[in-house]
Amino acid sequence: VKQTAISISPEQTRELGSTLATNLAGGETLILTGDLGSGKTEFVKGLAGQLHCTTQVTSPTFTLVHEYRDGRLPLFHMDFYRLQSESELDELALDNYFRGDSVCAIEWGEKFAYRLPVNSIIQVSFTIAADQSRQIGWRLVDCR
Ligand SMILES: Nc1ncnc2c1ncn2[C@@H]1O[C@H](COP(=O)(O)OP(=O)(O)OP(=O)(O)O)[C@@H](O)[C@H]1O
Ligand SMILES: [Mg+2]
């Protein structure tokens, strides 16, 4: 499964996140890859909206994990940008988050991809084009 789209506004990026979220059933891990400011957090706002999480989504750059538990599925939003080492990752106790009934969306997740579950990985890529539009693509990677 592979999809790509062009987004010319933050609203459109949130809409794409919302569209992807309609297909989530729990147990998925989204690896969000793209430059600073390319729209990863905006996309997660769309995910959270479709899942009916009521708390406003903010960037977990400094706190590393934000938990949104009041929606259709629990959503765990992580940002590995500032993670430097495996021991810091161990402190997050990630296994608590990778559960069959929840969704993890991880900005900069590719940094520690080998520490993530192997099944139901959705890779989402964000590329800023010359005209400032964002090319957003996603594909399901299932290694089972
Ligand atoms: N088409 C677009 N989609 C998403 N954001 C856009 C778009 N056009 C402009 N923007 C702006 O780009 C910024 C995207 O910020 P966002 O926090 O989502 O980026 P990010 O990928 O999460 O960055 P970081 O790696 O720093 O966390 C916002 O300020 C938003 O208003
Ligand atoms: Mg972000």
Short mmCIF file of C-alpha atoms and ligand atoms in Angstrom, two decimals:
data_model
loop_
_atom_site.label_atom_id
_atom_site.label_comp_id
_atom_site.label_asym_id
_atom_site.label_seq_id
_atom_site.Cartn_x
_atom_site.Cartn_y
_atom_site.Cartn_z
CA VAL A 1 0.00 0.00 0.00
CA LYS A 2 1.51 3.31 -1.02
CA GLN A 3 0.01 6.79 -1.25
CA THR A 4 1.37 10.23 -1.95
CA ALA A 5 -0.22 13.65 -1.89
CA ILE A 6 0.74 17.30 -2.13
CA SER A 7 -0.30 19.62 0.69
CA ILE A 8 -0.24 23.38 0.21
CA SER A 9 -1.41 24.33 3.71
CA PRO A 10 -1.26 23.14 7.33
CA GLU A 11 -5.00 22.44 7.07
CA GLN A 12 -4.45 20.08 4.14
CA THR A 13 -1.69 18.30 6.07
CA ARG A 14 -4.03 17.81 9.02
CA GLU A 15 -6.67 16.53 6.60
CA LEU A 16 -4.22 13.91 5.29
CA GLY A 17 -3.48 12.83 8.86
CA SER A 18 -7.19 12.52 9.47
CA THR A 19 -7.63 10.42 6.33
CA LEU A 20 -4.89 8.03 7.38
CA ALA A 21 -6.38 7.77 10.87
CA THR A 22 -9.69 6.46 9.52
CA ASN A 23 -7.76 3.30 8.59
CA LEU A 24 -6.16 2.76 11.99
CA ALA A 25 -7.40 -0.12 14.11
CA GLY A 26 -4.78 -0.12 16.91
CA GLY A 27 -1.33 -1.67 17.02
CA GLU A 28 0.14 0.59 14.34
CA THR A 29 3.43 2.44 14.66
CA LEU A 30 3.85 5.48 12.43
CA ILE A 31 7.40 6.61 11.68
CA LEU A 32 7.22 10.27 10.64
CA THR A 33 10.28 11.30 8.66
CA GLY A 34 11.09 14.76 7.28
CA ASP A 35 13.00 17.96 7.88
CA LEU A 36 12.31 20.44 10.68
CA GLY A 37 9.07 22.26 9.95
CA SER A 38 7.97 19.85 7.23
CA GLY A 39 4.58 19.16 8.87
CA LYS A 40 4.97 16.08 11.07
CA THR A 41 3.31 17.66 14.09
CA GLU A 42 0.53 19.16 11.95
CA PHE A 43 -0.12 15.67 10.57
CA VAL A 44 -0.42 14.24 14.10
CA LYS A 45 -2.99 16.95 14.92
CA GLY A 46 -5.07 15.49 12.09
CA LEU A 47 -4.62 11.95 13.42
CA ALA A 48 -5.72 13.05 16.88
CA GLY A 49 -8.73 14.90 15.54
CA GLN A 50 -10.03 11.89 13.66
CA LEU A 51 -9.48 9.69 16.72
CA HIS A 52 -11.57 12.22 18.72
CA CYS A 53 -8.81 13.03 21.18
CA THR A 54 -9.97 16.19 22.93
CA THR A 55 -6.66 17.51 24.28
CA GLN A 56 -4.87 19.85 21.91
CA VAL A 57 -1.79 18.30 20.31
CA THR A 58 1.50 20.08 20.94
CA SER A 59 5.00 19.11 19.91
CA PRO A 60 6.65 16.57 22.23
CA THR A 61 10.12 17.78 21.25
CA PHE A 62 11.20 18.38 24.86
CA THR A 63 8.99 15.95 26.76
CA LEU A 64 9.56 13.14 24.21
CA VAL A 65 6.13 11.52 24.69
CA HIS A 66 2.63 12.96 24.84
CA GLU A 67 -0.27 10.67 25.67
CA TYR A 68 -3.79 11.19 24.33
CA ARG A 69 -5.95 8.53 25.89
CA ASP A 70 -9.48 9.82 25.53
CA GLY A 71 -10.06 9.06 21.85
CA ARG A 72 -11.28 6.08 19.85
CA LEU A 73 -7.80 4.58 20.31
CA PRO A 74 -5.05 5.74 22.69
CA LEU A 75 -2.54 7.85 20.75
CA PHE A 76 1.08 8.16 21.86
CA HIS A 77 2.94 10.97 20.13
CA MET A 78 6.72 10.81 20.41
CA ASP A 79 9.61 12.83 19.08
CA PHE A 80 13.06 11.26 18.89
CA TYR A 81 14.75 14.43 17.61
CA ARG A 82 16.53 15.13 20.88
CA LEU A 83 17.19 11.50 21.78
CA GLN A 84 20.91 10.91 21.72
CA SER A 85 21.46 7.41 23.00
CA GLU A 86 19.96 4.01 23.50
CA SER A 87 20.03 4.49 27.28
CA GLU A 88 17.81 7.58 26.95
CA LEU A 89 15.50 5.47 24.85
CA ASP A 90 15.47 2.76 27.53
CA GLU A 91 14.31 5.35 30.07
CA LEU A 92 11.19 5.96 27.99
CA ALA A 93 10.15 2.33 28.56
CA LEU A 94 8.66 2.19 25.10
CA ASP A 95 7.21 -1.28 25.51
CA ASN A 96 4.44 0.29 27.56
CA TYR A 97 3.31 2.17 24.48
CA PHE A 98 3.53 -0.46 21.76
CA ARG A 99 0.30 -2.29 22.47
CA GLY A 100 -2.22 -3.89 20.19
CA ASP A 101 -4.92 -1.39 21.08
CA SER A 102 -3.03 1.87 20.66
CA VAL A 103 -1.33 3.96 17.98
CA CYS A 104 2.20 5.36 18.22
CA ALA A 105 3.21 8.27 15.99
CA ILE A 106 6.94 8.97 16.24
CA GLU A 107 8.59 12.06 14.77
CA TRP A 108 12.18 11.31 13.74
CA GLY A 109 11.38 7.65 14.52
CA GLU A 110 13.82 6.46 11.86
CA LYS A 111 16.69 7.34 14.24
CA PHE A 112 15.92 4.24 16.30
CA ALA A 113 13.87 2.24 13.81
CA TYR A 114 15.58 -0.98 14.89
CA ARG A 115 14.11 -0.53 18.39
CA LEU A 116 10.53 -0.32 17.11
CA PRO A 117 8.08 -3.19 16.62
CA VAL A 118 8.51 -5.04 13.33
CA ASN A 119 4.86 -5.40 12.43
CA SER A 120 2.31 -2.79 11.35
CA ILE A 121 4.87 -0.07 10.70
CA ILE A 122 3.57 2.82 8.61
CA GLN A 123 6.29 5.03 7.18
CA VAL A 124 5.19 8.60 6.51
CA SER A 125 7.58 10.95 4.71
CA PHE A 126 7.42 14.74 4.48
CA THR A 127 9.35 16.69 1.87
CA ILE A 128 9.34 20.48 1.56
CA ALA A 129 9.23 21.46 -2.12
CA ALA A 130 10.72 24.62 -3.64
CA ASP A 131 7.30 26.30 -3.62
CA GLN A 132 6.90 25.46 0.11
CA SER A 133 4.27 22.83 -0.55
CA ARG A 134 4.76 19.52 1.25
CA GLN A 135 4.89 16.17 -0.50
CA ILE A 136 3.53 13.62 1.95
CA GLY A 137 3.76 9.91 1.29
CA TRP A 138 2.95 6.87 3.33
CA ARG A 139 3.34 3.16 2.99
CA LEU A 140 2.70 0.14 5.15
CA VAL A 141 5.76 -1.94 5.97
CA ASP A 142 4.87 -5.28 7.48
CA CYS A 143 7.75 -7.58 8.25
CA ARG A 144 5.82 -10.52 9.66
N1 LIG B 1 1.56 22.33 3.62
C1 LIG B 1 1.95 22.48 4.89
N2 LIG B 1 1.80 21.45 5.76
C2 LIG B 1 2.18 21.55 7.03
N3 LIG B 1 2.74 22.63 7.59
C3 LIG B 1 2.91 23.69 6.77
C4 LIG B 1 2.52 23.67 5.41
N4 LIG B 1 2.81 24.87 4.86
C5 LIG B 1 3.34 25.59 5.83
N5 LIG B 1 3.41 24.92 6.99
C6 LIG B 1 3.98 25.42 8.25
O1 LIG B 1 5.11 24.62 8.52
C7 LIG B 1 5.20 24.35 9.91
C8 LIG B 1 5.14 22.85 10.15
O2 LIG B 1 5.41 22.65 11.50
P1 LIG B 1 5.41 21.25 12.21
O3 LIG B 1 5.59 21.57 13.65
O4 LIG B 1 4.24 20.44 11.82
O5 LIG B 1 6.73 20.61 11.63
P2 LIG B 1 7.50 19.30 12.13
O6 LIG B 1 7.76 18.47 10.91
O7 LIG B 1 6.76 18.67 13.24
O8 LIG B 1 8.89 19.89 12.63
P3 LIG B 1 9.88 19.38 13.81
O9 LIG B 1 10.79 18.33 13.24
O10 LIG B 1 10.62 20.62 14.19
O11 LIG B 1 9.03 18.85 14.93
C9 LIG B 1 4.05 25.09 10.57
O12 LIG B 1 4.51 26.32 11.04
C10 LIG B 1 3.05 25.28 9.44
O13 LIG B 1 2.26 26.42 9.62
MG MG B 2 7.22 18.29 15.21
#
